Amino acid sequence: MMQHLPILPILLPLLAGALLLFASETRHRPRALLALGATLAQLATALALLACADGRIAAPWPGELGVYALGDWAAPFGIVLVVDRLAALMLTLTATLGLAALVYALARWERAGSHFLSLYQFLLMGLNGAFLTGDLFNLFVFFEVLLAASYGLALHGSGAPRVKAGLHYVAINLVASLIFLIAAALMYGVTGTLNMAELALRVPQLAAGERTLFDLGALLLGIVFLVKAGAWPLNFWLPSTYAAAAAPVGGLFAILTKVGVYALLRFSVLLQEAGAPAPFEGDWLFYCGLATIAVGTLGVLAAQKLDRLAGFLVIVSSGTLLAAFGFTGTTLTGPALYYLASSVLGSGAFFMLIEMAERNRAVAADLLAISFEAFGLQDRHESEHPDEMAGVAIPAAMAFLGLAFISCTVVLAGLPPFSGFVAKFALLKAAIAAPPAAPALHANLLFAALILSGLAGLIALSRLGIRVFWSSERPTPRLQWLEAGPVAALVLLCAVLAFGAGPAMDYFEAAARSLHDTSAYVGVVLPEAAAGGAP
Amino acid sequence: MEIVFALAIGVLAGSGIYLLLRPRTFQFIMGLSLLSYAVNLFIFGMGRLRTGAAPVIDPARGADPALYADPVPQALVLTAIVIGFAVTALFLVVLLAARGLAGTDHVDGREPERE
């Protein structure tokens, strides 16, 4: 049983999603229990894989990296799943955020349309698969799985603004998928393999003309990942889609951009020895990240509504990650992974929080009247679930919302005492220590970008926060425990991440080290080829 | 054969990209279909063009790889066709929903203002 652990994060949501299709939409309790059980099981699996990858418990595989050959076909011929610390970390983040957003959705949002829970499980499956796979075309397939599910989720609840934003989102991603196919075909045509480890082996042996073709393919692949990551200038779809998506969906989408970042990182490391082409190569990625931070920061300052603000904060965090990964040397990778975890948890909580905070605006019938109508929720609830709409009035609802908002602000802007500060501090510390290997200019630029984007985030969040929380004419919003709980849990996790920064950072540094050890990755996926004296 | 194949891909991709950049959703979906044909042919071509070579091993001819076409791109094309078909159908639904909600087939959901 234990040796099949790596496949579980893909199988569990697949089975649960398929079963949920058959359960009648009107039977909420069994459906909710099934979805909750599946997501909890995923979290347990992810934690077990995390412990295995870190050597805390006896792993079912020898050595640091776990390879799972699907159908027991050996590596270059079959598809493999590879578990290392980074993949296990991403799985855990996905499952944690997935569980929180699911609980939040069960309170209310799940009923705003059909098949929410199935699509949700399929999205989790696509995410888990994309993090685990060691095969280029399989990566495409999992991207499609998660995208197809995300199209449905982005449109969940329907309504004109959502469909308009969703149309753009679907269109951009369909074109990106076609580019992905061209890239994969080019890479296969030149190297004759789709296995990522074998690609890394074959690339240095290519002749000059073939190498040009391969670089072209890698270039296109990089563009696709940058679209997913929301890098400027390929991110104009992001704020409106994220703002229009239902709150729990927006919360889960906080990790969607990180898939692009993850794939970019994985490929850039694998292709590094061969001299990675433009989108994967240091300087280029670094300046792309800086531009993304700059555009995101401007957007943060310009945003008039919290939901758009949240979208731009996601762009800033993507930009920060890209800049950190593009920075010369590998010392920034560990802190960047810490930043990734902190920003995923923080922005996930923020997306759900703002929906609760904005709820009283909708009741006060000002700005958001249109979007509330778009939710199409009121009527259904009045007719079908008259008492659930009201929920339990938490006496200190406003106090809770305010505290959670401040905590999210502190995490996202990078102020002490929460994890955002530790992340930015670690990033800047590594950047300052990096010269003379890296140009001092880069360190200065990164320093300025991180501080300024944090300041802008703080200004914008406090400005909008004052407008939302200190307004006297708003009635106190009513919250359900199911909705307040996940947000509180995510914020608490950020605090835990900050207070446990030492052990956490050790793990992230170890993840970065094993990620950059390409020969170990190739060796464990292709033991024979690596032993055969290939470079 | 190569030049005809390449020209066909080029024409399909060119028309597809032109249509993708047009402002109507119907033009977009036509462009998407044309572009996906081009991409599918391209993937197929990446297995090198061969005539009279099957991708499946024939017991009568033996297992010499030189006798057979590369089966991997053909499998990839098949996957790509299925996925492309599904997401195009999904886009069609979104397109109809957008048309119904906005009352226009412009991709931005409203007609551009004309002077």
Short mmCIF file of N, CA, C and O in Angstrom, two decimals, chain A residues 137 140-141 144 148 151-152 155 158-160 163-164 166-168 170-172 174-175 178-179 181-190 194 210 213, chain B residues 20 25 28 32 35-36 39-40 42-43 46-48 70 72-73 75-77 79-80 83 87-88 90-91 94-95 97-98 101 106-110:
data_model
loop_
_atom_site.label_atom_id
_atom_site.label_comp_id
_atom_site.label_asym_id
_atom_site.label_seq_id
_atom_site.Cartn_x
_atom_site.Cartn_y
_atom_site.Cartn_z
N PHE A 137 4.36 15.82 -21.64
CA PHE A 137 3.01 15.79 -22.20
C PHE A 137 1.97 15.52 -21.11
O PHE A 137 0.85 16.03 -21.17
N PHE A 140 1.03 18.67 -19.71
CA PHE A 140 0.00 19.32 -20.53
C PHE A 140 -1.39 18.80 -20.17
O PHE A 140 -2.33 19.56 -20.01
N VAL A 141 -1.48 17.47 -20.05
CA VAL A 141 -2.79 16.89 -19.76
C VAL A 141 -3.31 17.38 -18.41
O VAL A 141 -4.47 17.77 -18.28
N GLU A 144 -4.52 20.81 -18.61
CA GLU A 144 -5.85 20.88 -19.22
C GLU A 144 -6.92 20.48 -18.21
O GLU A 144 -7.99 21.08 -18.16
N ALA A 148 -9.73 23.05 -17.37
CA ALA A 148 -11.13 22.77 -17.69
C ALA A 148 -11.98 22.91 -16.45
O ALA A 148 -13.08 23.50 -16.49
N TYR A 151 -12.31 26.62 -15.58
CA TYR A 151 -13.29 27.35 -16.39
C TYR A 151 -14.67 27.25 -15.74
O TYR A 151 -15.38 28.24 -15.61
N GLY A 152 -15.02 26.02 -15.38
CA GLY A 152 -16.32 25.83 -14.77
C GLY A 152 -16.45 26.58 -13.46
O GLY A 152 -17.46 27.21 -13.18
N LEU A 155 -16.79 30.37 -13.69
CA LEU A 155 -18.13 30.80 -14.10
C LEU A 155 -19.18 30.42 -13.08
O LEU A 155 -20.36 30.68 -13.28
N SER A 158 -22.62 32.10 -12.32
CA SER A 158 -23.06 32.80 -13.53
C SER A 158 -23.19 34.31 -13.33
O SER A 158 -22.63 34.87 -12.39
N GLY A 159 -23.91 34.96 -14.18
CA GLY A 159 -24.02 36.42 -14.10
C GLY A 159 -23.13 37.09 -15.13
O GLY A 159 -22.08 36.57 -15.48
N ALA A 160 -23.57 38.25 -15.61
CA ALA A 160 -22.89 38.90 -16.74
C ALA A 160 -21.41 39.20 -16.50
O ALA A 160 -20.58 38.86 -17.34
N VAL A 163 -19.38 35.96 -16.57
CA VAL A 163 -19.27 35.31 -17.88
C VAL A 163 -18.33 36.11 -18.78
O VAL A 163 -17.52 35.54 -19.51
N LYS A 164 -18.37 37.41 -18.67
CA LYS A 164 -17.49 38.24 -19.50
C LYS A 164 -16.03 37.99 -19.13
O LYS A 164 -15.18 37.74 -19.99
N GLY A 166 -14.91 35.41 -17.56
CA GLY A 166 -14.62 34.01 -17.83
C GLY A 166 -14.31 33.77 -19.29
O GLY A 166 -13.44 32.98 -19.62
N LEU A 167 -15.01 34.49 -20.17
CA LEU A 167 -14.77 34.34 -21.60
C LEU A 167 -13.32 34.69 -21.92
O LEU A 167 -12.63 33.95 -22.63
N HIS A 168 -12.85 35.79 -21.37
CA HIS A 168 -11.46 36.19 -21.62
C HIS A 168 -10.50 35.15 -21.06
O HIS A 168 -9.52 34.78 -21.71
N VAL A 170 -11.00 31.94 -20.47
CA VAL A 170 -11.00 30.71 -21.26
C VAL A 170 -10.25 30.92 -22.57
O VAL A 170 -9.43 30.09 -22.98
N ALA A 171 -10.50 32.06 -23.22
CA ALA A 171 -9.88 32.31 -24.52
C ALA A 171 -8.36 32.33 -24.39
O ALA A 171 -7.64 31.64 -25.14
N ILE A 172 -7.85 33.08 -23.42
CA ILE A 172 -6.39 33.18 -23.23
C ILE A 172 -5.80 31.80 -22.98
O ILE A 172 -4.78 31.43 -23.56
N LEU A 174 -7.01 28.83 -23.73
CA LEU A 174 -7.07 27.92 -24.87
C LEU A 174 -5.91 28.18 -25.81
O LEU A 174 -5.26 27.24 -26.30
N VAL A 175 -5.64 29.46 -26.08
CA VAL A 175 -4.52 29.77 -26.97
C VAL A 175 -3.21 29.31 -26.32
O VAL A 175 -2.34 28.73 -26.99
N LEU A 178 -2.65 25.69 -26.88
CA LEU A 178 -2.16 25.37 -28.22
C LEU A 178 -0.66 25.64 -28.32
O LEU A 178 0.09 24.86 -28.92
N ILE A 179 -0.22 26.74 -27.70
CA ILE A 179 1.21 27.03 -27.72
C ILE A 179 1.99 25.95 -26.98
O ILE A 179 3.07 25.53 -27.40
N LEU A 181 1.19 22.86 -26.81
CA LEU A 181 1.29 21.70 -27.70
C LEU A 181 2.41 21.87 -28.72
O LEU A 181 3.17 20.94 -28.98
N ILE A 182 2.48 23.07 -29.31
CA ILE A 182 3.55 23.32 -30.29
C ILE A 182 4.90 23.12 -29.62
O ILE A 182 5.81 22.48 -30.17
N ALA A 183 5.03 23.67 -28.40
CA ALA A 183 6.31 23.56 -27.69
C ALA A 183 6.65 22.11 -27.41
O ALA A 183 7.79 21.66 -27.66
N ALA A 184 5.67 21.35 -26.92
CA ALA A 184 5.93 19.95 -26.59
C ALA A 184 6.31 19.18 -27.85
O ALA A 184 7.24 18.35 -27.84
N ALA A 185 5.61 19.47 -28.98
CA ALA A 185 5.90 18.77 -30.22
C ALA A 185 7.31 19.10 -30.70
O ALA A 185 8.04 18.21 -31.14
N LEU A 186 7.68 20.38 -30.61
CA LEU A 186 9.03 20.76 -31.05
C LEU A 186 10.09 20.04 -30.22
O LEU A 186 11.07 19.51 -30.76
N MET A 187 9.87 20.03 -28.90
CA MET A 187 10.86 19.40 -28.03
C MET A 187 10.94 17.91 -28.33
O MET A 187 12.03 17.33 -28.35
N TYR A 188 9.79 17.28 -28.56
CA TYR A 188 9.81 15.85 -28.86
C TYR A 188 10.48 15.61 -30.20
O TYR A 188 11.28 14.68 -30.35
N GLY A 189 10.13 16.43 -31.19
CA GLY A 189 10.68 16.24 -32.52
C GLY A 189 12.20 16.29 -32.54
O GLY A 189 12.84 15.61 -33.32
N VAL A 190 12.77 17.13 -31.66
CA VAL A 190 14.23 17.28 -31.67
C VAL A 190 14.91 16.24 -30.78
O VAL A 190 15.90 15.63 -31.18
N LEU A 194 9.83 12.74 -24.11
CA LEU A 194 8.98 13.67 -23.38
C LEU A 194 9.27 13.63 -21.90
O LEU A 194 8.72 14.41 -21.13
N GLU A 210 19.57 21.66 -34.42
CA GLU A 210 18.52 21.09 -33.57
C GLU A 210 18.36 21.91 -32.30
O GLU A 210 17.26 22.09 -31.79
N LEU A 213 16.06 24.76 -32.72
CA LEU A 213 14.66 24.34 -32.67
C LEU A 213 14.22 24.08 -31.24
O LEU A 213 13.14 24.47 -30.81
N LEU B 20 -8.34 34.74 -34.63
CA LEU B 20 -8.26 34.87 -33.17
C LEU B 20 -8.22 36.33 -32.76
O LEU B 20 -8.68 36.70 -31.68
N THR B 25 -16.90 36.76 -31.10
CA THR B 25 -16.66 35.46 -30.48
C THR B 25 -16.72 34.33 -31.50
O THR B 25 -15.99 33.35 -31.40
N PHE B 28 -13.57 34.15 -33.22
CA PHE B 28 -12.56 33.57 -32.32
C PHE B 28 -12.62 32.05 -32.33
O PHE B 28 -11.60 31.38 -32.42
N LEU B 32 -9.82 29.47 -33.47
CA LEU B 32 -9.31 28.47 -32.54
C LEU B 32 -9.33 27.08 -33.20
O LEU B 32 -8.36 26.31 -33.09
N LEU B 35 -6.59 26.93 -35.84
CA LEU B 35 -5.27 26.86 -35.21
C LEU B 35 -5.04 25.48 -34.61
O LEU B 35 -3.93 24.94 -34.67
N SER B 36 -6.10 24.89 -34.05
CA SER B 36 -5.87 23.57 -33.45
C SER B 36 -5.65 22.52 -34.54
O SER B 36 -4.88 21.58 -34.33
N VAL B 39 -2.03 22.91 -35.29
CA VAL B 39 -1.18 22.37 -34.23
C VAL B 39 -1.18 20.84 -34.28
O VAL B 39 -0.13 20.21 -34.14
N ASN B 40 -2.35 20.25 -34.54
CA ASN B 40 -2.41 18.79 -34.61
C ASN B 40 -1.56 18.26 -35.75
O ASN B 40 -0.83 17.27 -35.60
N PHE B 42 0.97 19.74 -36.98
CA PHE B 42 2.36 20.01 -36.61
C PHE B 42 2.90 18.91 -35.70
O PHE B 42 4.02 18.42 -35.91
N ILE B 43 2.09 18.53 -34.70
CA ILE B 43 2.54 17.45 -33.82
C ILE B 43 2.79 16.19 -34.63
O ILE B 43 3.79 15.49 -34.46
N MET B 46 5.98 16.23 -36.45
CA MET B 46 7.16 16.13 -35.62
C MET B 46 7.63 14.68 -35.48
O MET B 46 8.74 14.42 -35.03
N GLY B 47 6.77 13.71 -35.85
CA GLY B 47 7.21 12.31 -35.85
C GLY B 47 7.84 11.95 -37.16
O GLY B 47 8.06 10.78 -37.44
N ARG B 48 8.17 12.95 -37.99
CA ARG B 48 8.73 12.79 -39.34
C ARG B 48 7.68 12.17 -40.26
O ARG B 48 6.99 11.22 -39.89
N ASP B 70 6.91 6.65 -36.17
CA ASP B 70 6.97 6.91 -34.73
C ASP B 70 5.54 6.95 -34.16
O ASP B 70 4.74 7.78 -34.58
N VAL B 72 4.55 7.69 -31.09
CA VAL B 72 4.29 8.63 -30.00
C VAL B 72 3.53 9.88 -30.47
O VAL B 72 2.50 10.23 -29.90
N PRO B 73 4.00 10.56 -31.55
CA PRO B 73 3.26 11.75 -31.97
C PRO B 73 1.82 11.44 -32.33
O PRO B 73 0.93 12.26 -32.12
N ALA B 75 -0.06 9.21 -30.94
CA ALA B 75 -0.81 9.13 -29.68
C ALA B 75 -1.03 10.53 -29.12
O ALA B 75 -2.11 10.86 -28.60
N LEU B 76 -0.02 11.38 -29.24
CA LEU B 76 -0.15 12.75 -28.74
C LEU B 76 -1.25 13.49 -29.49
O LEU B 76 -2.05 14.22 -28.89
N VAL B 77 -1.26 13.31 -30.82
CA VAL B 77 -2.28 14.00 -31.62
C VAL B 77 -3.67 13.57 -31.17
O VAL B 77 -4.56 14.41 -31.00
N THR B 79 -4.62 12.51 -28.24
CA THR B 79 -4.93 13.18 -26.97
C THR B 79 -5.27 14.64 -27.21
O THR B 79 -6.24 15.17 -26.67
N ALA B 80 -4.45 15.28 -28.05
CA ALA B 80 -4.65 16.72 -28.29
C ALA B 80 -6.00 16.97 -28.96
O ALA B 80 -6.69 17.94 -28.63
N ILE B 83 -8.79 16.53 -26.26
CA ILE B 83 -8.83 17.66 -25.33
C ILE B 83 -9.29 18.92 -26.05
O ILE B 83 -10.13 19.67 -25.55
N VAL B 87 -12.56 21.21 -25.00
CA VAL B 87 -12.52 22.60 -24.52
C VAL B 87 -13.15 23.55 -25.53
O VAL B 87 -13.70 24.58 -25.15
N THR B 88 -13.10 23.20 -26.83
CA THR B 88 -13.78 24.03 -27.80
C THR B 88 -15.29 24.00 -27.56
O THR B 88 -15.97 25.03 -27.62
N LEU B 90 -16.67 23.46 -24.73
CA LEU B 90 -16.90 24.23 -23.51
C LEU B 90 -16.90 25.73 -23.82
O LEU B 90 -17.76 26.47 -23.32
N PHE B 91 -15.98 26.14 -24.69
CA PHE B 91 -15.93 27.56 -25.04
C PHE B 91 -17.20 27.98 -25.76
O PHE B 91 -17.69 29.10 -25.58
N VAL B 94 -19.73 28.84 -23.21
CA VAL B 94 -19.46 30.15 -22.62
C VAL B 94 -19.83 31.26 -23.59
O VAL B 94 -20.41 32.28 -23.21
N LEU B 95 -19.51 31.02 -24.86
CA LEU B 95 -19.82 31.99 -25.92
C LEU B 95 -21.33 32.26 -25.97
O LEU B 95 -21.78 33.42 -26.00
N ALA B 97 -23.50 31.70 -23.58
CA ALA B 97 -23.93 32.37 -22.35
C ALA B 97 -23.62 33.85 -22.42
O ALA B 97 -24.44 34.70 -22.07
N ALA B 98 -22.42 34.18 -22.94
CA ALA B 98 -22.03 35.59 -23.03
C ALA B 98 -22.96 36.32 -24.00
O ALA B 98 -23.38 37.46 -23.74
N LEU B 101 -26.29 36.89 -22.23
CA LEU B 101 -26.28 37.85 -21.14
C LEU B 101 -26.00 39.26 -21.62
O LEU B 101 -26.56 40.23 -21.10
N HIS B 106 -19.72 40.62 -29.32
CA HIS B 106 -18.39 41.20 -29.18
C HIS B 106 -17.69 40.55 -27.98
O HIS B 106 -18.34 40.26 -26.97
N VAL B 107 -16.37 40.34 -28.08
CA VAL B 107 -15.69 39.62 -27.00
C VAL B 107 -15.69 40.41 -25.69
O VAL B 107 -15.55 39.83 -24.62
N ASP B 108 -15.84 41.74 -25.76
CA ASP B 108 -15.85 42.53 -24.53
C ASP B 108 -17.25 42.69 -23.96
O ASP B 108 -17.45 43.39 -22.97
N GLY B 109 -18.22 42.07 -24.59
CA GLY B 109 -19.58 42.13 -24.06
C GLY B 109 -20.29 43.43 -24.35
O GLY B 109 -21.38 43.67 -23.86
N ARG B 110 -19.69 44.33 -25.13
CA ARG B 110 -20.39 45.55 -25.55
C ARG B 110 -19.81 46.01 -26.87
O ARG B 110 -18.64 45.78 -27.18
#
